[in-house]
Coordinates of C-alpha atoms in Angstrom, one line a residue:
X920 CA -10.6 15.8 -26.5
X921 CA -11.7 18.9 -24.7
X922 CA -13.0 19.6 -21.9
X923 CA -16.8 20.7 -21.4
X924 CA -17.7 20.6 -18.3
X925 CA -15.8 20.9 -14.6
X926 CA -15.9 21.1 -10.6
X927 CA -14.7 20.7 -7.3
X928 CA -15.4 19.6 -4.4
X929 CA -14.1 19.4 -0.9
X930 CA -14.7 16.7 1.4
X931 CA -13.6 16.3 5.2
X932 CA -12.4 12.3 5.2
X933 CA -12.6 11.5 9.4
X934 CA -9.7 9.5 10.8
X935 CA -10.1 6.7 13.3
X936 CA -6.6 7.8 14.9
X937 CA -4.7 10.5 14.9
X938 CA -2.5 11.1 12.0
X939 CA 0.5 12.4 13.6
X940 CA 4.4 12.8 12.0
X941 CA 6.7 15.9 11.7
X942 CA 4.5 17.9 9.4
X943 CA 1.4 17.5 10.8
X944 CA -1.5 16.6 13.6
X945 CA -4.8 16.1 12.3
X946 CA -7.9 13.9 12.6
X947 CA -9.0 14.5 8.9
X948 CA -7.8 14.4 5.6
X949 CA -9.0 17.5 3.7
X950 CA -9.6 15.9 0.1
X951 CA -10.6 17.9 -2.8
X952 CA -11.8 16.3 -5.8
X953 CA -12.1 17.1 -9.6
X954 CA -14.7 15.8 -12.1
X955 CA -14.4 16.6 -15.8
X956 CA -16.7 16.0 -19.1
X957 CA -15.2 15.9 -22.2
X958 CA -16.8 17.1 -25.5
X959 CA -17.3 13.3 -25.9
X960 CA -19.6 12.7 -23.0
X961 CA -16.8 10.7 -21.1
X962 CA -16.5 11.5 -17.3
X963 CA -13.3 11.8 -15.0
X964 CA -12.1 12.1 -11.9
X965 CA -9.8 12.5 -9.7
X966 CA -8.0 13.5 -6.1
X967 CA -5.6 15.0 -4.4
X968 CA -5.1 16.1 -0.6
X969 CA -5.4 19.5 0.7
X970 CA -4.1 19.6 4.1
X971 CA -1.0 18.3 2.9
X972 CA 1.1 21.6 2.4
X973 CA 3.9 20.5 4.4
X974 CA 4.9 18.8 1.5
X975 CA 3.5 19.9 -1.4
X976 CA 3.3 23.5 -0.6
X977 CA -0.1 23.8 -1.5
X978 CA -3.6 24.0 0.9
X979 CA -6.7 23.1 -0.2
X980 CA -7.0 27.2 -1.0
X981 CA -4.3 27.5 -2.9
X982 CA -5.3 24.1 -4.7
X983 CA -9.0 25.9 -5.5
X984 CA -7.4 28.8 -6.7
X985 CA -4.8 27.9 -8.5
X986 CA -8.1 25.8 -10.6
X987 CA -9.7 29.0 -10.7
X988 CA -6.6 30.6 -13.1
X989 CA -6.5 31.2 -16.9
X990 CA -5.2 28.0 -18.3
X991 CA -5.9 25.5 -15.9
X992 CA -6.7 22.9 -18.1
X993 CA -2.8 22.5 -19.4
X994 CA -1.3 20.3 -16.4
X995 CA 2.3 20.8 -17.2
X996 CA 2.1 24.8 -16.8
X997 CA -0.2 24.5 -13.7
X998 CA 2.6 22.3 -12.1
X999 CA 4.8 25.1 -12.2
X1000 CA 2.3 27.0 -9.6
X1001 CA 1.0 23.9 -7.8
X1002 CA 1.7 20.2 -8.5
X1003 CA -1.5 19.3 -6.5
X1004 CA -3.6 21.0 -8.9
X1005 CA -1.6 19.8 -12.3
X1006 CA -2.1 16.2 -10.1
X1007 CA -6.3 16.7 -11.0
X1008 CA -6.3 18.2 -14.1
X1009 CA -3.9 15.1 -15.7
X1010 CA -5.6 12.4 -13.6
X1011 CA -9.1 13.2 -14.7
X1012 CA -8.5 13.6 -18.2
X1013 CA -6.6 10.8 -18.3
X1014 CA -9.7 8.8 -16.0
X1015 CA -12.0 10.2 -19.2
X1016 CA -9.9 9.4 -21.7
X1017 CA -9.3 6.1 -20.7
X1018 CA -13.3 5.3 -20.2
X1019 CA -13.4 6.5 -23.6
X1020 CA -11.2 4.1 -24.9
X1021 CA -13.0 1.4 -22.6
X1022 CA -9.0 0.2 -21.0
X1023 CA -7.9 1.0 -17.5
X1024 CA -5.6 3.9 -16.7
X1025 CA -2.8 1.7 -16.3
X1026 CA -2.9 0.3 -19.9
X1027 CA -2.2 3.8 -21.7
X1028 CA 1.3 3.9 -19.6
X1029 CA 2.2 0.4 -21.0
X1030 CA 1.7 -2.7 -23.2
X1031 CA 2.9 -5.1 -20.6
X1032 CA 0.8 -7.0 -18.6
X1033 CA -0.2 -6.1 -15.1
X1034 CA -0.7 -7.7 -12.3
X1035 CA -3.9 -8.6 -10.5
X1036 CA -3.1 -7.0 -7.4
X1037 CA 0.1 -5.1 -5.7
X1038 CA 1.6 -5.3 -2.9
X1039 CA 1.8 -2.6 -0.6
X1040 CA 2.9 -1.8 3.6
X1041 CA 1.7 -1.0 6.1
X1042 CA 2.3 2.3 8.1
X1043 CA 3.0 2.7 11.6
X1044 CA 2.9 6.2 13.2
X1045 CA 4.6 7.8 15.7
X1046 CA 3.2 5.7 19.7
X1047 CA 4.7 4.0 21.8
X1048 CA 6.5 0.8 21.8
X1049 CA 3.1 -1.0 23.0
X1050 CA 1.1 0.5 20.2
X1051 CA 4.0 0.0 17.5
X1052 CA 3.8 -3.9 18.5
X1053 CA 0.1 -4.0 18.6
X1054 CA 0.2 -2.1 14.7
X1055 CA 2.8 -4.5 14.2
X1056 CA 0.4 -8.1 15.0
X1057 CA -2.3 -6.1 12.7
X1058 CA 0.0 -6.3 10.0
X1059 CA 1.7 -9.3 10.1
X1060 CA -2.0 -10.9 10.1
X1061 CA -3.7 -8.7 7.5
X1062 CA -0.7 -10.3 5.5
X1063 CA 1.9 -7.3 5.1
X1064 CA 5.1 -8.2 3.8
X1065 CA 6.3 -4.8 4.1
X1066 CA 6.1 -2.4 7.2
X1067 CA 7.1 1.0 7.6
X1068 CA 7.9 2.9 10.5
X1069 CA 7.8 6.5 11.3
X1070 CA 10.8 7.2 13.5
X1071 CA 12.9 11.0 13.8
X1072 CA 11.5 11.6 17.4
X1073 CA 13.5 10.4 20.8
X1074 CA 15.9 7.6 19.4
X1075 CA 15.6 5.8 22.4
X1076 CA 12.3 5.5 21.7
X1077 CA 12.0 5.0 18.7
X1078 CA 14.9 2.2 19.2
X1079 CA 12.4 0.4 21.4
X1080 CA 9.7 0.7 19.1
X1081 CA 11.4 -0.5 16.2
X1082 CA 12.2 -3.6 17.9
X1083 CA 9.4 -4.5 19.0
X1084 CA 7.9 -4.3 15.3
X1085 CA 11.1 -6.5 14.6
X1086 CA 10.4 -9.0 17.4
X1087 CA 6.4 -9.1 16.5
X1088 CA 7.4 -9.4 12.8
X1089 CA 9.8 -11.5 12.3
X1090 CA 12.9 -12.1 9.5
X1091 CA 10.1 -12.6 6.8
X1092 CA 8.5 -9.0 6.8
X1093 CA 10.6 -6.4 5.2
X1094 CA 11.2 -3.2 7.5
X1095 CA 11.7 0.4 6.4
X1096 CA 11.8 3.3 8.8
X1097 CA 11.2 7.2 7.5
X1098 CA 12.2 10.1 10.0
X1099 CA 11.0 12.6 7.6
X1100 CA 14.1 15.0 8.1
X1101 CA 13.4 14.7 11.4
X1102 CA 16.8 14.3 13.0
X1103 CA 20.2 16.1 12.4
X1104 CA 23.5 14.2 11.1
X1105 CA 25.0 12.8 14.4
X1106 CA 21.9 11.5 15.6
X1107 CA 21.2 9.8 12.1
X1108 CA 24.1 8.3 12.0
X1109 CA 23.6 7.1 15.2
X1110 CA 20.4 5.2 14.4
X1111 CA 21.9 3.7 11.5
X1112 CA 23.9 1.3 13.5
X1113 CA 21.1 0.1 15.2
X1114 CA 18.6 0.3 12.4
X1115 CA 21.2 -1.7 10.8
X1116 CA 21.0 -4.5 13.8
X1117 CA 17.4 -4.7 13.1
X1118 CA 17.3 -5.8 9.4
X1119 CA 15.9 -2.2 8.0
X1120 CA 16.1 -2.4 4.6
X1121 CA 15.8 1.4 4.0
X1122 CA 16.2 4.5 5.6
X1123 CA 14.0 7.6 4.4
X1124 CA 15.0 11.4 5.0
X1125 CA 17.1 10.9 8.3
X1126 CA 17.7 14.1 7.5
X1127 CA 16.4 17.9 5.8
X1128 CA 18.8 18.5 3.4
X1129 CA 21.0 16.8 0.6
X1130 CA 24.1 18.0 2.0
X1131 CA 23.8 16.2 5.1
X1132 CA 22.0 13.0 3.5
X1133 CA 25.2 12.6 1.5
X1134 CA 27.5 12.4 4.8
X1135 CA 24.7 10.2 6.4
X1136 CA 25.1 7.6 3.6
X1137 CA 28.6 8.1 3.7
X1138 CA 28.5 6.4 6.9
X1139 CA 25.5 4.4 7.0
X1140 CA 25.4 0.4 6.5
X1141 CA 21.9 1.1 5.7
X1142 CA 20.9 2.1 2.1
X1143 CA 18.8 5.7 2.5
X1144 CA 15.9 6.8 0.4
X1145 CA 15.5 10.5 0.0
X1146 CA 11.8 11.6 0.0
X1147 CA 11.4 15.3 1.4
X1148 CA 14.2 16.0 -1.3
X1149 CA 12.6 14.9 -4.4
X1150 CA 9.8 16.2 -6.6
X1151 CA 11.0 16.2 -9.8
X1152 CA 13.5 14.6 -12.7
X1153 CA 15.7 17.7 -11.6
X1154 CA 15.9 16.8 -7.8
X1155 CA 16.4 13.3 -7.7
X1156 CA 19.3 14.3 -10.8
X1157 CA 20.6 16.6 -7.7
X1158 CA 19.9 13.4 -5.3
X1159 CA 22.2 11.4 -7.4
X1160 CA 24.7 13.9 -8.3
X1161 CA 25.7 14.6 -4.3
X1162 CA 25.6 10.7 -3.6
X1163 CA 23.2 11.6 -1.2
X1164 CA 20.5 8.2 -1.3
X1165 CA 20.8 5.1 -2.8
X1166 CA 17.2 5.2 -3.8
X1167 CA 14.4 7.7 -4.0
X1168 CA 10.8 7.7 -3.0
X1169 CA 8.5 9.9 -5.6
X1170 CA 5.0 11.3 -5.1
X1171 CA 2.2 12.4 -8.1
X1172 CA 1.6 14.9 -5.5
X1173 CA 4.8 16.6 -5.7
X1174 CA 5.8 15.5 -9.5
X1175 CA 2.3 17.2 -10.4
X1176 CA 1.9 15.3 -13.6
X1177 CA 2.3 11.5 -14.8
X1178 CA 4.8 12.5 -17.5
X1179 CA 6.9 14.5 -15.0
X1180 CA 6.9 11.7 -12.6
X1181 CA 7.6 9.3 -15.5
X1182 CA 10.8 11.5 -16.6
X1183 CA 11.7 11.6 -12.6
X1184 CA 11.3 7.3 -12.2
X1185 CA 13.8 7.6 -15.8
X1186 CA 16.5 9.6 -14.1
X1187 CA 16.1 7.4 -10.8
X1188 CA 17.2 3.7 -12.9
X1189 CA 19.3 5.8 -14.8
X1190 CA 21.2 7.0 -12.3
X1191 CA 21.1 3.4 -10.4
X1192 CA 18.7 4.4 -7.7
X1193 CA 16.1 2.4 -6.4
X1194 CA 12.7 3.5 -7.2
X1195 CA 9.6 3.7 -4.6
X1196 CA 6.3 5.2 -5.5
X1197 CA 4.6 7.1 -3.1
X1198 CA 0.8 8.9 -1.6
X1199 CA -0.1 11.2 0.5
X1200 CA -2.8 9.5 3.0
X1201 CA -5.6 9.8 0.9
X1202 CA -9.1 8.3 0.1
X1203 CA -9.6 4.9 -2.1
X1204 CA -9.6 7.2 -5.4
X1205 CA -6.4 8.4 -4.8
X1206 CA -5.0 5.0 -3.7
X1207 CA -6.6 3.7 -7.2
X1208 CA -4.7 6.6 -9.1
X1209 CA -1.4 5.2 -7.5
X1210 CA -1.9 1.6 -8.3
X1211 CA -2.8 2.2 -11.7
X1212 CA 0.5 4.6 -12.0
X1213 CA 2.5 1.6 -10.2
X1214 CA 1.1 -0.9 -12.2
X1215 CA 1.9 1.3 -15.8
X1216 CA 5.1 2.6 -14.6
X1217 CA 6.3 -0.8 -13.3
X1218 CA 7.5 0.4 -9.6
X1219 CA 7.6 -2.5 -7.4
X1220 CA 7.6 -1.0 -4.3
X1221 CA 4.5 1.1 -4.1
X1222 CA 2.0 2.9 -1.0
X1223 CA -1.3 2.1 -1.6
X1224 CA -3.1 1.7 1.3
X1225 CA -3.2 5.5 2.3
X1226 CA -6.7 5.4 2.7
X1227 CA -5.7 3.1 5.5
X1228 CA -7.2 4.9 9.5
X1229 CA -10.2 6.4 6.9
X1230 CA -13.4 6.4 9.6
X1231 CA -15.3 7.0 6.9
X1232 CA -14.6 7.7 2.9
X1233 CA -16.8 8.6 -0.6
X1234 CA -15.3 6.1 -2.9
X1235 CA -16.6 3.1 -2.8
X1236 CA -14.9 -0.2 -4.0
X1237 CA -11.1 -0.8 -3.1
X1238 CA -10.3 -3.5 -0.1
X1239 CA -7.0 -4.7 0.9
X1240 CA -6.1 -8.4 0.7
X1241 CA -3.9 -10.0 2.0
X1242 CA -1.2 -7.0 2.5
X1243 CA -2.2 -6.1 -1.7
X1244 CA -4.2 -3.4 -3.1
X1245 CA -6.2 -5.7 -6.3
X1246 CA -5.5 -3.4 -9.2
X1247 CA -9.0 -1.8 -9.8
X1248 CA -10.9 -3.8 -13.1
X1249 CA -13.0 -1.7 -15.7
X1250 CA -12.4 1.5 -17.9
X1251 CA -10.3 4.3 -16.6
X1252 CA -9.5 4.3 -12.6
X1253 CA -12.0 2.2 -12.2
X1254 CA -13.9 3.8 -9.9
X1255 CA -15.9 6.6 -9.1
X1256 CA -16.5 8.9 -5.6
X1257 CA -20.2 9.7 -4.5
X1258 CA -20.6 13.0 -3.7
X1259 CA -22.0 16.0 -5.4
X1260 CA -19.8 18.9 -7.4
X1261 CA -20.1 22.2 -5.3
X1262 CA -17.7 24.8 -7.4
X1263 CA -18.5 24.4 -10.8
X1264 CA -15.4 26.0 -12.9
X1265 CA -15.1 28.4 -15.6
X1266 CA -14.5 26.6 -19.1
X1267 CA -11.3 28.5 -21.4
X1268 CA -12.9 28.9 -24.9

């Protein structure tokens, strides 16, 4: 079905604290949001962040413009310019189609059943070792079962801080830590040992490139996720190929379109590689997109709660329970933002 009618919008989504890692320091997320009409009267949306650049390589302007180019509406070639924008174009078609066929998203991925609600973690930004305990308690009594720690900083530090998420915790919750490339070889290696003391069950990007991942794992007792590294079927092939993780974390962000990403989480189990799905920290609409694609895909270890330190957000109805995201009910995504289209976009005949 074609496309009649589309257009942006850009909304400013306030944080309540800083969100703060390697790639950035910012008190908003920049969200820019696409709603389509098809011929048939059915309505889509979708979202995608726009100060995220530091790893998808694409700002909000380049996100506009690259919507602005003959033959925007054909997601796989605009993934080739800027997986952001391929990221809109796919999810609100697919959000229309879906409504059209009155099934959620997630039931045009796969026949099998889906759960009710999924399980995500909770994130934990760079602080100190007070505020990493205090996230910590918030966790365990929101009913996390996962928590994840942003670490790559002063490993002294974040030594201190991990353990006292441990000691707050407890065995139960599962533990993950991410340095985003943050650290070089010796110093990762390093922290593995101790990481290792603490229970983590994964280690993400200790370090920026595949090369030095691979000697990392080589001496790590903790299994490593590559994240920075991955976009596509073709990197996490590369991942696999250098021995460089033992599992791979994947973004739509990045992968630009559900049937790259799906050809990416295929070459992952192919190659024996644990699979996590990913989100940038987004609002509720994009944390809906990922549940649905978590849900169809069958990835068990999912981010879902990106919408998380949000002051303030234009999509009504998603709530965390109990450490879950409940996977959305009705047609399509199953829900819709409220705000009003500002850059209405050129239609190819």
């Amino acid at each position: 079905m074609r496309i009649a009618e589309a257009g942006l919008a850009v909304a400013g989504l306030p944080l309540r604290r800083q969100l703060r890692h390697a790639g950035i320091d910012t008190g908003e997320l920049t969200e820019v949001f696409l709603r389509v009409l098809l011929e048939d009267g059915h309505v889509g949306w979708a979202e995608t962040r726009g100060n995220g650049a530091y790893a998808t390589g694409c700002s909000t302007e380049v996100i506009v413009a690259a919507l602005s180019t003959p033959g925007w509406h054909d997601p796989a070639r605009l993934a080739r310019r800027c997986p952001p924008a391929a990221m809109l174009v796919d999810i609100a078609r697919r959000d229309a189609h879906a409504r059209a066929a009155g099934i959620p998203l997630w039931a045009t991925l796969s026949e099998k059943p889906a759960p009710a609600s999924l399980p995500t973690h909770a994130a934990i930004a760079f602080g100190t070792e007070d505020q990493a305990g205090e996230l910590a308690d918030a966790a365990v009594r929101a009913g996390f079962g996962r928590i994840k720690i942003r670490i790559g900083g002063d490993p002294e530090v974040d030594r201190a801080r991990v353990a006292r998420v441990r000691e707050i915790a407890g065995p139960p919750v599962v533990l993950a830590v991410d340095a985003n490339g943050g650290w070089d070889t010796a110093t990762a290696i390093e922290a593995t040992r101790w990481l290792a003391e603490l229970g983590v069950a994964w280690f993400e990007q200790p370090v920026k490139d595949l090369v030095s991942m691979a000697a990392v794992r080589a001496a790590s007792p903790v299994p490593l996720w590559a994240d920075e590294s991955v976009r596509d079927a073709e990197s996490v092939r590369a991942v696999a190929e250098l021995g460089a993780a033992d599992g791979v974390h994947l973004k739509l962000e990045k992968a630009g379109t559900v049937d790259e990403l799906a050809a990416a989480i295929g070459t992952a189990r192919r190659h024996g590689l644990d699979v996590g799905l990913g989100q940038m920290d987004c609002g509720r609409l994009g944390c809906a997109t990922t549940a649905h694609l978590a849900a169809g895909l069958h990835v068990e270890v999912a981010e879902l709660w990106g919408c998380a330190h949000l002051e303030h957000d234009v999509t009504p109805g998603l709530e965390l329970r109990d450490g879950a995201v409940p996977l959305p009910g009705g047609p399509g995504l199953g829900l819709r933002p409220e705000l009003e289209i500002t850059t209405p976009m050129r239609i190819p005949s």
